[in-house]
Coordinates of C-alpha atoms in Angstrom, one line a residue:
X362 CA 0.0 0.0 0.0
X363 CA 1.6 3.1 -1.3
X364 CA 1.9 5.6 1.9
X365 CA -0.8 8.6 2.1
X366 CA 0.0 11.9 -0.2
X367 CA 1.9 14.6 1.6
X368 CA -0.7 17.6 1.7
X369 CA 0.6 19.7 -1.0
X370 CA 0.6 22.8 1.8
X371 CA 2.3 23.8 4.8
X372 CA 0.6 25.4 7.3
X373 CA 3.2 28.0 7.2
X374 CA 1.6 28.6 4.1
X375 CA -1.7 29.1 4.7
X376 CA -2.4 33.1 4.8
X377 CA -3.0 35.2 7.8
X378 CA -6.5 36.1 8.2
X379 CA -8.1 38.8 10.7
X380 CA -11.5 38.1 12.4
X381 CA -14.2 40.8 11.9
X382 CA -17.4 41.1 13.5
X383 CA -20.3 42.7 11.6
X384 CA -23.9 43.6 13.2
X385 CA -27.1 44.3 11.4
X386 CA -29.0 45.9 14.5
X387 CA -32.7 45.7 13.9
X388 CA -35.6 48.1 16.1
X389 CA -38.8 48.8 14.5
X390 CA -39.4 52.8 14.5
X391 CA -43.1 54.7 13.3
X392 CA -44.0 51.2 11.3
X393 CA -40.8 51.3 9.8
X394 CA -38.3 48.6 10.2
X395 CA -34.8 50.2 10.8
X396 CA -30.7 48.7 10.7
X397 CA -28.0 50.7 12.4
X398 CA -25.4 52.2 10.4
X399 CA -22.1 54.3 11.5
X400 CA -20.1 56.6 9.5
X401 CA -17.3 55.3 7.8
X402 CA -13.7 56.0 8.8
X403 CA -12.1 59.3 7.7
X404 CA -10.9 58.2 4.4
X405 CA -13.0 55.3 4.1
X406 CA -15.7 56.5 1.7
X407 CA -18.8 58.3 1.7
X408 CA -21.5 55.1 2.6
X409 CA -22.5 53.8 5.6
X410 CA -21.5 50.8 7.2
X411 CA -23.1 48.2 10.0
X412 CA -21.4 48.5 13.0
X413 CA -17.6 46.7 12.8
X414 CA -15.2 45.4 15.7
X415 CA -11.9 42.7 14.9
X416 CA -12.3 39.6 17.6
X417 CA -9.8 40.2 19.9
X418 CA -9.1 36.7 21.9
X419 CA -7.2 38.0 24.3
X420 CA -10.1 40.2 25.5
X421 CA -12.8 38.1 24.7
X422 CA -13.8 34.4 25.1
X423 CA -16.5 34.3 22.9
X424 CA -17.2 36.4 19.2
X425 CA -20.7 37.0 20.8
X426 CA -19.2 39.0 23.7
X427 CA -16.6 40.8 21.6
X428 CA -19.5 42.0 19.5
X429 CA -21.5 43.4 22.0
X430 CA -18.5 45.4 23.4
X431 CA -18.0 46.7 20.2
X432 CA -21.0 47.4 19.4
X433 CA -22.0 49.6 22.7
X434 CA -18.2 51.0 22.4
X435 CA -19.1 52.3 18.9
X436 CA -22.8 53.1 19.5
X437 CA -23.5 53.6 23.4
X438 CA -26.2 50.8 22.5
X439 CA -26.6 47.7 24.3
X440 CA -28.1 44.4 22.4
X441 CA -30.8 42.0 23.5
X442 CA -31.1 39.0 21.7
X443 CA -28.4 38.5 19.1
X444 CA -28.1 35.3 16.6
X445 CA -25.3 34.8 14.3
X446 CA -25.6 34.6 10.6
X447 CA -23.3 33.7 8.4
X448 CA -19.1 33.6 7.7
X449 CA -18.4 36.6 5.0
X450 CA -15.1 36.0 3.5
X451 CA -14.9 36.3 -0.3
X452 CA -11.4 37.7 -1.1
X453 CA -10.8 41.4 -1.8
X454 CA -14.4 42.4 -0.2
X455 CA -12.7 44.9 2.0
X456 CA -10.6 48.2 0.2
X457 CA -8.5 50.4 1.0
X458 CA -10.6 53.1 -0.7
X459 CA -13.4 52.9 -3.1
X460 CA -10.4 52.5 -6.1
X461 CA -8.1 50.5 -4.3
X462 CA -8.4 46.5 -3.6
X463 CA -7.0 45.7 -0.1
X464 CA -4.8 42.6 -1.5
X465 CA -2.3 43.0 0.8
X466 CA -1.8 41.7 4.7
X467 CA -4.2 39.8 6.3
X468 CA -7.6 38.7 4.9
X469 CA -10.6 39.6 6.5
X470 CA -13.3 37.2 7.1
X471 CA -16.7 38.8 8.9
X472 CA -18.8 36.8 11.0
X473 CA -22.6 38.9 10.2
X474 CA -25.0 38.8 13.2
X475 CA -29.0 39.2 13.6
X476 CA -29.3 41.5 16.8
X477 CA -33.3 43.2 17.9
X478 CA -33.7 46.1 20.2
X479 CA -36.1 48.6 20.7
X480 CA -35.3 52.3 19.3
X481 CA -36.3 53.5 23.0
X482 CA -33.8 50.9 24.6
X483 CA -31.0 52.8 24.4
X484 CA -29.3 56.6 25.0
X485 CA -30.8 58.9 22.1
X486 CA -28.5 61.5 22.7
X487 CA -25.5 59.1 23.2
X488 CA -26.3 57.4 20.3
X489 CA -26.6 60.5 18.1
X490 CA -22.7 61.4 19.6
X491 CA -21.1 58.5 17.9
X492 CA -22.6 59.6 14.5
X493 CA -24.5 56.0 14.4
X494 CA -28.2 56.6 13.1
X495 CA -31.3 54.3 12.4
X496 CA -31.8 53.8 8.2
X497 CA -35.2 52.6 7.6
X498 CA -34.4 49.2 5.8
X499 CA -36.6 49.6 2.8
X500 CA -34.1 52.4 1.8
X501 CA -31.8 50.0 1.2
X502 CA -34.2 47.3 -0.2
X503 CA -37.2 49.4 -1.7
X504 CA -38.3 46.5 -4.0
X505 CA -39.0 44.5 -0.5
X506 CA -41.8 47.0 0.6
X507 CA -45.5 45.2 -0.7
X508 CA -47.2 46.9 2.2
X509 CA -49.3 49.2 -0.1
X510 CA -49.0 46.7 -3.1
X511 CA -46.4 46.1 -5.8
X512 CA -43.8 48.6 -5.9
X513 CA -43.3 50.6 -8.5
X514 CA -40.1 50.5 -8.6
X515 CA -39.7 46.4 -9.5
X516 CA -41.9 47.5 -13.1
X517 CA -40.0 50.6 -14.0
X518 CA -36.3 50.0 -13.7
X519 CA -35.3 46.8 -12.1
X520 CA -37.3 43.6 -14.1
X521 CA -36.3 45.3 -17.5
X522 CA -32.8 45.6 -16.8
X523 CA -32.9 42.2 -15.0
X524 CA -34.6 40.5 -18.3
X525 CA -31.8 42.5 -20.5
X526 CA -29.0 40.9 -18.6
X527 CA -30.8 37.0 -18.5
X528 CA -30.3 37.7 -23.0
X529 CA -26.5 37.8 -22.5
X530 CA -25.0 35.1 -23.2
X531 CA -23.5 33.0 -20.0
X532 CA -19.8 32.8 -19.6
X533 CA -20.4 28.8 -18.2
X534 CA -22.7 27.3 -20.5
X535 CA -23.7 24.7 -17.4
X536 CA -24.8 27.8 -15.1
X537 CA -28.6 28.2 -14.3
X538 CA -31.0 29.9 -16.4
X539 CA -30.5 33.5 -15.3
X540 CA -34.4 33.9 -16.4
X541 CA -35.4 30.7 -13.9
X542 CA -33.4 32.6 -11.2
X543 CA -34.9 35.6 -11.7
X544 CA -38.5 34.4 -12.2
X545 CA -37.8 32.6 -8.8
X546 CA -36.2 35.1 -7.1
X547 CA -38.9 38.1 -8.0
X548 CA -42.2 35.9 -8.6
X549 CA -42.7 35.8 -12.0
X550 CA -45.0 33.6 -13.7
X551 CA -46.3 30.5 -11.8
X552 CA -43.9 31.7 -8.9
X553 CA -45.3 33.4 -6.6
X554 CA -43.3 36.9 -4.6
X555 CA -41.5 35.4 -1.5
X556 CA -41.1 37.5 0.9
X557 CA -37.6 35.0 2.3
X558 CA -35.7 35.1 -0.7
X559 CA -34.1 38.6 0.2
X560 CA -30.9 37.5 -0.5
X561 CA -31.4 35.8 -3.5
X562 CA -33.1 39.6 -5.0
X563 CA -30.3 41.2 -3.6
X564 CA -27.6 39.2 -5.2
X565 CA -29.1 38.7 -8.7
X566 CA -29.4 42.8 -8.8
X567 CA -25.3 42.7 -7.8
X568 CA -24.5 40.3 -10.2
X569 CA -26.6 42.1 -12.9
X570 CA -24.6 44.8 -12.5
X571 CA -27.5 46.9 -11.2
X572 CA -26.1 48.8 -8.0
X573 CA -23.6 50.9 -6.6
X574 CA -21.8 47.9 -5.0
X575 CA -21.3 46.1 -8.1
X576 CA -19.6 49.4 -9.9
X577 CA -17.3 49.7 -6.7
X578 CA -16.3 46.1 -6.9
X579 CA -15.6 47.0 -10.1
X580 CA -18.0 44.2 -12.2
X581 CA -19.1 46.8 -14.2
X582 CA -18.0 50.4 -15.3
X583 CA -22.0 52.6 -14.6
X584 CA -25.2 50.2 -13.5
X585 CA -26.6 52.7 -16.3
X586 CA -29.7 53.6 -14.2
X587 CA -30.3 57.1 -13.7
X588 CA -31.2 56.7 -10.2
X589 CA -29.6 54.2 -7.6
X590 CA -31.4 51.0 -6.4
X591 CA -31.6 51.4 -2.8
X592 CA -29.3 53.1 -0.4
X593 CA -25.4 51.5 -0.9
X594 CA -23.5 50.7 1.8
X595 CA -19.5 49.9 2.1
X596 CA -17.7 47.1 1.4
X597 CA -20.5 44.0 1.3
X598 CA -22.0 45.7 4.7
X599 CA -25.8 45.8 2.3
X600 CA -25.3 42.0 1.5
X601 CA -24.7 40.8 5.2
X602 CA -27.8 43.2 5.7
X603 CA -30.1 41.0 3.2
X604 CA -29.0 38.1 4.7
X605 CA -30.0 39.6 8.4
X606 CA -33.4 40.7 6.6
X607 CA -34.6 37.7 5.2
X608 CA -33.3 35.8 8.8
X609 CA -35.5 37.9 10.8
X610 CA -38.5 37.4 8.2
X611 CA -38.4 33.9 8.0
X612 CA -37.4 33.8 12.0
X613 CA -40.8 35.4 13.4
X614 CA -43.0 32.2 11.7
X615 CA -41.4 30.0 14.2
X616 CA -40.5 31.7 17.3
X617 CA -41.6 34.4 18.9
X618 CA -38.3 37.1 18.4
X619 CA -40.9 39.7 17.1
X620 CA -41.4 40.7 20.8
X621 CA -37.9 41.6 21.1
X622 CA -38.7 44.4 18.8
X623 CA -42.1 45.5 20.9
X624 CA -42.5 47.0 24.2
X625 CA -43.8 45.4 27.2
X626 CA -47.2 46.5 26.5
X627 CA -48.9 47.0 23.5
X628 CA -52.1 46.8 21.7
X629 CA -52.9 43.9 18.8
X630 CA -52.7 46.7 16.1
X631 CA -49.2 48.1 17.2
X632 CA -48.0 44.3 17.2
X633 CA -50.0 43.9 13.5
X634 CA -48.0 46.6 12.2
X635 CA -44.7 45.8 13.9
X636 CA -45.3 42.5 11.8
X637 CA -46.2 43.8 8.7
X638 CA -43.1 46.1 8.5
X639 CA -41.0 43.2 8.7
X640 CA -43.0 41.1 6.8
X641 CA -43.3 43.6 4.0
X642 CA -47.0 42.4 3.2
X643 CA -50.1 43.6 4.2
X644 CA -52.1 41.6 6.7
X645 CA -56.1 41.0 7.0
X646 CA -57.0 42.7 10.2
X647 CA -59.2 40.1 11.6
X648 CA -57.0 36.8 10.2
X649 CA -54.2 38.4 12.1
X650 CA -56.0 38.5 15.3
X651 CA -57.5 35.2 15.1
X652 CA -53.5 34.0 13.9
X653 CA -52.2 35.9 17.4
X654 CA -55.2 34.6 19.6
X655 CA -54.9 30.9 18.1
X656 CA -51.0 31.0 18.9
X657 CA -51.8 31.8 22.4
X658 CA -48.7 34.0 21.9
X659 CA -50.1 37.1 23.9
X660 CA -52.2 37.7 26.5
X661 CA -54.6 40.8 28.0
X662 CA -52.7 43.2 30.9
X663 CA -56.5 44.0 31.7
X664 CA -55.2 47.6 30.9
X665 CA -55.8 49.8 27.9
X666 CA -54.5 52.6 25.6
X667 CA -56.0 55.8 24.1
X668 CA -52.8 56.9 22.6
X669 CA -54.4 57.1 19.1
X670 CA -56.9 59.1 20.6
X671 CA -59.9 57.3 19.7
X672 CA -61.6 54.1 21.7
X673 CA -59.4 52.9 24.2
X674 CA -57.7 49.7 22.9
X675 CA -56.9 47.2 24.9
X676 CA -53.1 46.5 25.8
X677 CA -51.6 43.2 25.8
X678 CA -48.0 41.4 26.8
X679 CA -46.3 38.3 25.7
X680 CA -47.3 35.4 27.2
X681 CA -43.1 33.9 27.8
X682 CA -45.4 30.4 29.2
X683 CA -45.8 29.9 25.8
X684 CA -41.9 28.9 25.6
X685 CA -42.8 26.0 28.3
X686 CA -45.2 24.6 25.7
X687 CA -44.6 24.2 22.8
X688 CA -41.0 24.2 21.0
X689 CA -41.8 26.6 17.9
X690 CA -44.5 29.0 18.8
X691 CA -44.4 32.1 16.4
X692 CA -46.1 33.8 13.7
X693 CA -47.5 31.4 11.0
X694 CA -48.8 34.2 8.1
X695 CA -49.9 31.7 5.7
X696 CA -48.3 30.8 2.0
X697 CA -45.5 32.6 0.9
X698 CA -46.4 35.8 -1.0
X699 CA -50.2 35.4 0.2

């Protein structure tokens, strides 16, 4: 028996690589669904950016500490509950500058992260001092917003563009239809809109050459729109934020995280609209309150609120028993892009 190949590597050879954690911070502001973003570094570009800290082991035991440290360093924000994402480490997704690939050194590799708060949770004014502010997230995604029906925006510039680019011919024969993807991706035909397949919008656009990202990465020269789709971000920050969007939408069908964005009290409409802004879909008032009362998810504080000023509504609270019972309680809305 001929002895086992030598690995064709040292580990010598292996390149140096730097840990980086990246958090898309998530309240829910006046029905709007909001992500964190800081400034960028003086000489770092004019886009915002999630919130960024290297993993320092020697600090740290865990990347889930390290990122909360960072984040309230860099935001005077503490985090509730936090889940992690996914490993980011495509090479040359970090540059110097917007011209300038950062080839050289160590290779970054971002570990993204889900984290919920409330808006009131934290400092204002501290918050305000570090430059961090709230972007609603449907500035960065607009063609996620079905709340008042299909946007506009998905007619007039992006499924025209998209169909142009599936007519070029593919550089790997073998590769996917790009019109199958795209039908999928944006319901087309017999597919119906998905509200989970974020990501899969949001990376079919870059690879289209269709926004700012893919001109600074430099796949294409202009995305030849006369107006950008969605608010760019730096480096691959907007992609880690898809991937945090279409977690948290899929997420509140099968546990109950949607109270982390709600405040102790609250009435069934405030929690309705709380869902529909992360949803991005419109919900039938009375299915939604036979959904909540079926799910046993809430219950009444025998209290209730005239804040809209109108009839008093009554105020209710999550019921955390329900976590006792049963092992996915959440927010079943029905068929995908019902």
């Amino acid at each position: 028996m001929e002895p086992p190949a030598k690995p064709s590597f040292e580990p010598d050879d292996i390149p140096p690589l730097r840990i980086g954690l990246n958090a898309a911070i998530v309240a829910v502001t006046d029905h709007t669904p909001s992500i964190l973003a800081v400034p960028a570094a003086p000489g770092g570009g004019p886009a915002d950016g999630l919130p960024f800290g290297p993993f320092d082991p020697a600090r740290h035991r865990t990347f889930e500490a390290s990122l909360r440290d960072s984040v309230e360093q860099q935001t005077a924000l503490g985090l509730g509950y936090v889940e992690q994402l996914y490993t980011f480490g495509d090479r040359g997704r970090h540059r110097r500058d917007e011209a300038v690939w950062e080839e050289s050194g160590p290779h970054l590799v971002s570990v993204g992260y889900l984290a919920l708060t409330r808006a009131d949770a934290g400092n204002p004014e501290a918050l305000a001092a570090t430059g961090a502010r709230w972007r609603g997230w449907y500035e960065l995604f607009p063609w996620e917003d079905w709340r008042e029906g299909r946007p506009a925006i998905l007619d007039a510039a992006i499924l025209p563009r998209l169909a142009a680019w599936a007519e070029e011919p593919l550089k790997t024969p073998r590769s996917p239809s790009r019109m199958a993807r795209i039908g999928l991706a944006f319901g087309l035909k017999e597919f119906p809109w998905d509200e989970e397949r974020v990501l899969d919008r949001y990376e079919l656009l870059y690879e289209a050459g269709l926004l700012v990202e893919s001109v600074n990465d430099q796949r294409v020269a202009s995305t030849g729109l006369s107006a950008e789709l969605g608010r760019a971000m730096r480096f691959d920050h907007r992609r880690i934020a898809a991937t945090a969007v279409q977690r948290l939408r899929a997420k509140i069908k099968y546990r109950p995280v949607i109270f982390e964005l709600m405040p102790p009290e609250f009435t069934l409409t405030q929690l309705q609209t709380t869902v529909e802004a992360i949803s991005g879909r419109h919900l039938h008032k009375q299915n939604f309150r036979r959904l909540v009362e079926g799910a046993e998810l809430v219950e009444p504080t025998g209290a209730a609120s005239s804040a809209t000023g109108g009839r008093p509504a009554a105020l209710y609270r999550f019921r955390a028993q329900i976590l006792e019972e049963r092992p996915v309680p959440g927010l079943r809305l029905g068929g995908r892009g019902s």
